[in-house]
Short mmCIF file of N, CA and C in Angstrom, two decimals:
data_model
loop_
_atom_site.label_atom_id
_atom_site.label_comp_id
_atom_site.label_asym_id
_atom_site.label_seq_id
_atom_site.Cartn_x
_atom_site.Cartn_y
_atom_site.Cartn_z
N MET N 1 205.93 191.94 173.59
CA MET N 1 206.95 192.80 173.05
C MET N 1 207.75 192.08 171.96
N LEU N 2 208.11 190.80 172.19
CA LEU N 2 208.89 190.07 171.20
C LEU N 2 208.13 189.94 169.88
N GLN N 3 206.85 189.71 169.98
CA GLN N 3 206.04 189.63 168.76
C GLN N 3 206.01 190.97 168.04
N ASP N 4 205.98 192.06 168.77
CA ASP N 4 206.01 193.39 168.16
C ASP N 4 207.32 193.63 167.42
N LEU N 5 208.37 192.91 167.81
CA LEU N 5 209.68 193.05 167.15
C LEU N 5 209.81 192.12 165.95
N GLY N 6 208.76 191.36 165.67
CA GLY N 6 208.78 190.46 164.53
C GLY N 6 209.13 189.03 164.87
N CYS N 7 209.30 188.73 166.15
CA CYS N 7 209.60 187.36 166.56
C CYS N 7 208.32 186.53 166.52
N THR N 8 208.47 185.25 166.24
CA THR N 8 207.33 184.33 166.22
C THR N 8 207.62 183.17 167.17
N ASP N 9 206.64 182.32 167.36
CA ASP N 9 206.78 181.14 168.23
C ASP N 9 207.31 181.53 169.61
N VAL N 10 206.84 182.64 170.15
CA VAL N 10 207.36 183.17 171.41
C VAL N 10 206.82 182.36 172.58
N THR N 11 207.74 181.90 173.42
CA THR N 11 207.40 181.18 174.64
C THR N 11 208.30 181.69 175.75
N THR N 12 207.73 181.98 176.90
CA THR N 12 208.55 182.39 178.04
C THR N 12 208.92 181.16 178.85
N HIS N 13 210.02 181.26 179.57
CA HIS N 13 210.50 180.16 180.38
C HIS N 13 210.75 180.68 181.78
N LEU N 14 210.04 180.11 182.74
CA LEU N 14 210.10 180.54 184.13
C LEU N 14 209.66 182.00 184.21
N THR N 15 210.05 182.68 185.26
CA THR N 15 209.68 184.09 185.41
C THR N 15 210.93 184.96 185.55
N ARG N 16 211.97 184.58 184.90
CA ARG N 16 213.23 185.28 185.05
C ARG N 16 213.61 186.08 183.80
N GLY N 17 212.68 186.26 182.88
CA GLY N 17 212.98 187.02 181.68
C GLY N 17 213.52 186.18 180.54
N ASN N 18 213.50 184.87 180.70
CA ASN N 18 213.97 184.00 179.63
C ASN N 18 212.84 183.74 178.65
N ALA N 19 213.18 183.75 177.38
CA ALA N 19 212.17 183.48 176.35
C ALA N 19 212.82 182.70 175.22
N VAL N 20 211.99 181.95 174.52
CA VAL N 20 212.41 181.23 173.32
C VAL N 20 211.54 181.75 172.20
N CYS N 21 212.17 182.05 171.06
CA CYS N 21 211.39 182.56 169.94
C CYS N 21 212.13 182.28 168.63
N THR N 22 211.43 182.51 167.54
CA THR N 22 212.02 182.42 166.21
C THR N 22 212.15 183.84 165.68
N SER N 23 213.31 184.15 165.14
CA SER N 23 213.54 185.49 164.60
C SER N 23 214.24 185.38 163.26
N ALA N 24 213.83 186.19 162.31
CA ALA N 24 214.50 186.24 161.01
C ALA N 24 215.77 187.09 161.08
N MET N 25 215.91 187.84 162.18
CA MET N 25 217.09 188.68 162.35
C MET N 25 218.28 187.86 162.84
N ALA N 26 219.47 188.36 162.62
CA ALA N 26 220.68 187.74 163.15
C ALA N 26 220.65 187.84 164.68
N PRO N 27 221.33 186.92 165.37
CA PRO N 27 221.30 186.95 166.84
C PRO N 27 221.68 188.29 167.46
N LEU N 28 222.73 188.93 166.97
CA LEU N 28 223.14 190.21 167.55
C LEU N 28 222.09 191.28 167.30
N THR N 29 221.51 191.28 166.12
CA THR N 29 220.44 192.24 165.81
C THR N 29 219.23 191.99 166.69
N THR N 30 218.91 190.72 166.91
CA THR N 30 217.79 190.36 167.77
C THR N 30 218.03 190.84 169.20
N SER N 31 219.22 190.60 169.73
CA SER N 31 219.50 191.01 171.11
C SER N 31 219.46 192.53 171.25
N ASP N 32 219.98 193.25 170.26
CA ASP N 32 219.92 194.71 170.30
C ASP N 32 218.48 195.21 170.26
N ALA N 33 217.67 194.60 169.39
CA ALA N 33 216.26 195.01 169.27
C ALA N 33 215.51 194.74 170.57
N ILE N 34 215.77 193.61 171.20
CA ILE N 34 215.09 193.28 172.47
C ILE N 34 215.53 194.25 173.56
N ALA N 35 216.83 194.52 173.64
CA ALA N 35 217.33 195.46 174.65
C ALA N 35 216.70 196.84 174.48
N GLN N 36 216.61 197.30 173.25
CA GLN N 36 215.98 198.60 172.99
C GLN N 36 214.49 198.56 173.32
N GLY N 37 213.84 197.44 173.02
CA GLY N 37 212.42 197.28 173.35
C GLY N 37 212.17 197.30 174.85
N LEU N 38 213.07 196.69 175.61
CA LEU N 38 212.94 196.70 177.07
C LEU N 38 213.00 198.12 177.62
N VAL N 39 213.90 198.91 177.05
CA VAL N 39 214.01 200.31 177.50
C VAL N 39 212.75 201.07 177.11
N ARG N 40 212.31 200.90 175.86
CA ARG N 40 211.15 201.63 175.35
C ARG N 40 209.86 201.24 176.09
N VAL N 41 209.64 199.95 176.28
CA VAL N 41 208.37 199.47 176.84
C VAL N 41 208.36 199.49 178.37
N LEU N 42 209.46 199.06 178.98
CA LEU N 42 209.49 198.92 180.43
C LEU N 42 210.37 199.92 181.16
N GLY N 43 211.18 200.66 180.40
CA GLY N 43 212.12 201.58 181.03
C GLY N 43 213.26 200.86 181.73
N VAL N 44 213.56 199.64 181.28
CA VAL N 44 214.58 198.80 181.92
C VAL N 44 215.76 198.59 180.96
N GLU N 45 216.95 198.90 181.44
CA GLU N 45 218.16 198.59 180.68
C GLU N 45 218.68 197.25 181.14
N ALA N 46 218.87 196.33 180.19
CA ALA N 46 219.33 194.99 180.54
C ALA N 46 220.21 194.44 179.43
N LYS N 47 221.17 193.65 179.81
CA LYS N 47 221.99 192.94 178.84
C LYS N 47 221.16 191.78 178.33
N VAL N 48 221.04 191.65 177.01
CA VAL N 48 220.25 190.59 176.41
C VAL N 48 221.19 189.64 175.68
N VAL N 49 221.09 188.36 175.98
CA VAL N 49 221.91 187.34 175.34
C VAL N 49 221.00 186.47 174.49
N VAL N 50 221.32 186.36 173.22
CA VAL N 50 220.54 185.53 172.30
C VAL N 50 221.42 184.39 171.81
N ARG N 51 220.88 183.19 171.85
CA ARG N 51 221.59 182.01 171.35
C ARG N 51 220.73 181.33 170.30
N THR N 52 221.37 180.76 169.30
CA THR N 52 220.66 180.05 168.25
C THR N 52 220.24 178.66 168.74
N HIS N 53 219.34 178.06 168.01
CA HIS N 53 218.92 176.69 168.32
C HIS N 53 220.13 175.76 168.34
N ALA N 54 220.99 175.89 167.35
CA ALA N 54 222.18 175.03 167.28
C ALA N 54 223.09 175.22 168.49
N GLU N 55 223.22 176.46 168.96
CA GLU N 55 224.05 176.72 170.14
C GLU N 55 223.43 176.09 171.39
N LEU N 56 222.11 176.16 171.51
CA LEU N 56 221.44 175.54 172.66
C LEU N 56 221.61 174.03 172.64
N VAL N 57 221.41 173.42 171.48
CA VAL N 57 221.56 171.97 171.35
C VAL N 57 222.99 171.56 171.69
N ALA N 58 223.97 172.29 171.17
CA ALA N 58 225.38 171.97 171.43
C ALA N 58 225.71 172.08 172.91
N ALA N 59 225.16 173.09 173.58
CA ALA N 59 225.42 173.26 175.01
C ALA N 59 224.83 172.12 175.82
N VAL N 60 223.61 171.71 175.50
CA VAL N 60 222.99 170.59 176.21
C VAL N 60 223.77 169.30 175.97
N GLU N 61 224.18 169.07 174.75
CA GLU N 61 224.93 167.85 174.43
C GLU N 61 226.33 167.85 175.06
N ALA N 62 226.88 169.02 175.34
CA ALA N 62 228.22 169.11 175.95
C ALA N 62 228.20 168.95 177.47
N ASN N 63 227.02 168.83 178.05
CA ASN N 63 226.90 168.70 179.50
C ASN N 63 227.63 167.43 179.95
N PRO N 64 228.68 167.57 180.76
CA PRO N 64 229.43 166.40 181.20
C PRO N 64 228.65 165.49 182.16
N LEU N 65 227.56 165.99 182.71
CA LEU N 65 226.75 165.19 183.64
C LEU N 65 225.49 164.65 182.99
N ARG N 66 225.41 164.75 181.69
CA ARG N 66 224.20 164.37 180.96
C ARG N 66 223.76 162.92 181.22
N ALA N 67 224.71 162.04 181.39
CA ALA N 67 224.39 160.63 181.58
C ALA N 67 223.75 160.37 182.95
N VAL N 68 224.05 161.19 183.95
CA VAL N 68 223.51 160.95 185.29
C VAL N 68 222.45 161.97 185.68
N ALA N 69 222.50 163.16 185.11
CA ALA N 69 221.51 164.20 185.40
C ALA N 69 220.44 164.13 184.32
N THR N 70 219.49 163.23 184.53
CA THR N 70 218.54 162.92 183.46
C THR N 70 217.22 163.68 183.55
N ASP N 71 217.01 164.45 184.59
CA ASP N 71 215.76 165.21 184.72
C ASP N 71 216.01 166.64 184.25
N PRO N 72 215.54 167.00 183.05
CA PRO N 72 215.81 168.34 182.53
C PRO N 72 215.24 169.46 183.40
N ALA N 73 214.22 169.18 184.21
CA ALA N 73 213.63 170.19 185.08
C ALA N 73 214.58 170.59 186.21
N LYS N 74 215.61 169.78 186.43
CA LYS N 74 216.55 170.05 187.52
C LYS N 74 217.93 170.41 187.00
N GLN N 75 218.00 170.86 185.77
CA GLN N 75 219.27 171.25 185.18
C GLN N 75 219.27 172.75 184.91
N LEU N 76 220.45 173.33 184.92
CA LEU N 76 220.61 174.75 184.67
C LEU N 76 221.62 174.92 183.56
N LEU N 77 221.29 175.77 182.63
CA LEU N 77 222.19 176.07 181.52
C LEU N 77 222.39 177.57 181.50
N GLY N 78 223.62 178.00 181.58
CA GLY N 78 223.92 179.43 181.58
C GLY N 78 224.86 179.80 180.46
N PHE N 79 224.76 181.04 180.02
CA PHE N 79 225.62 181.54 178.96
C PHE N 79 226.26 182.85 179.39
N LEU N 80 227.47 183.08 178.94
CA LEU N 80 228.12 184.36 179.15
C LEU N 80 227.82 185.26 177.96
N SER N 81 227.86 186.56 178.18
CA SER N 81 227.58 187.49 177.09
C SER N 81 228.82 187.75 176.24
N GLY N 82 229.98 187.29 176.68
CA GLY N 82 231.22 187.48 175.94
C GLY N 82 232.28 186.51 176.41
N THR N 83 233.43 186.60 175.81
CA THR N 83 234.55 185.74 176.19
C THR N 83 235.17 186.26 177.48
N PRO N 84 235.28 185.41 178.49
CA PRO N 84 235.84 185.87 179.76
C PRO N 84 237.36 186.09 179.66
N ASP N 85 237.84 186.95 180.52
CA ASP N 85 239.27 187.25 180.61
C ASP N 85 239.99 186.01 181.16
N PRO N 86 240.97 185.48 180.43
CA PRO N 86 241.67 184.27 180.88
C PRO N 86 242.29 184.41 182.27
N GLU N 87 242.78 185.58 182.61
CA GLU N 87 243.37 185.80 183.94
C GLU N 87 242.31 185.65 185.04
N ARG N 88 241.12 186.14 184.78
CA ARG N 88 240.06 186.02 185.78
C ARG N 88 239.64 184.56 185.94
N ILE N 89 239.61 183.83 184.83
CA ILE N 89 239.28 182.41 184.91
C ILE N 89 240.31 181.68 185.75
N GLN N 90 241.58 181.97 185.49
CA GLN N 90 242.66 181.32 186.22
C GLN N 90 242.59 181.64 187.71
N SER N 91 242.15 182.84 188.05
CA SER N 91 242.09 183.23 189.46
C SER N 91 241.03 182.46 190.25
N ILE N 92 240.05 181.89 189.55
CA ILE N 92 239.01 181.12 190.25
C ILE N 92 239.08 179.63 189.95
N ALA N 93 240.02 179.23 189.12
CA ALA N 93 240.13 177.82 188.74
C ALA N 93 240.52 176.98 189.94
N LEU N 94 239.99 175.78 189.98
CA LEU N 94 240.36 174.83 191.03
C LEU N 94 241.75 174.29 190.74
N PRO N 95 242.49 173.94 191.78
CA PRO N 95 243.86 173.41 191.56
C PRO N 95 243.84 172.06 190.88
#
């Protein structure tokens, strides 16, 4: 499906719907196109989050445990689809 949308270098990661690809479209345009493709091809509505290569590199480099967590196969990187509500963050923050 990603190739049908014009994406290249498509690689899937695990079996959770994660994929890495190259797209000439802007990230927001890419995520919208993928979300529409999921509905069209699979009948599934899903929130699609697209991050650029630079954003992925920055997130990995910002890992505070990078010096001790050296096995990338045992690391998890997650992204939010938007800016969280500060009040909600405060409600779960550790003292």
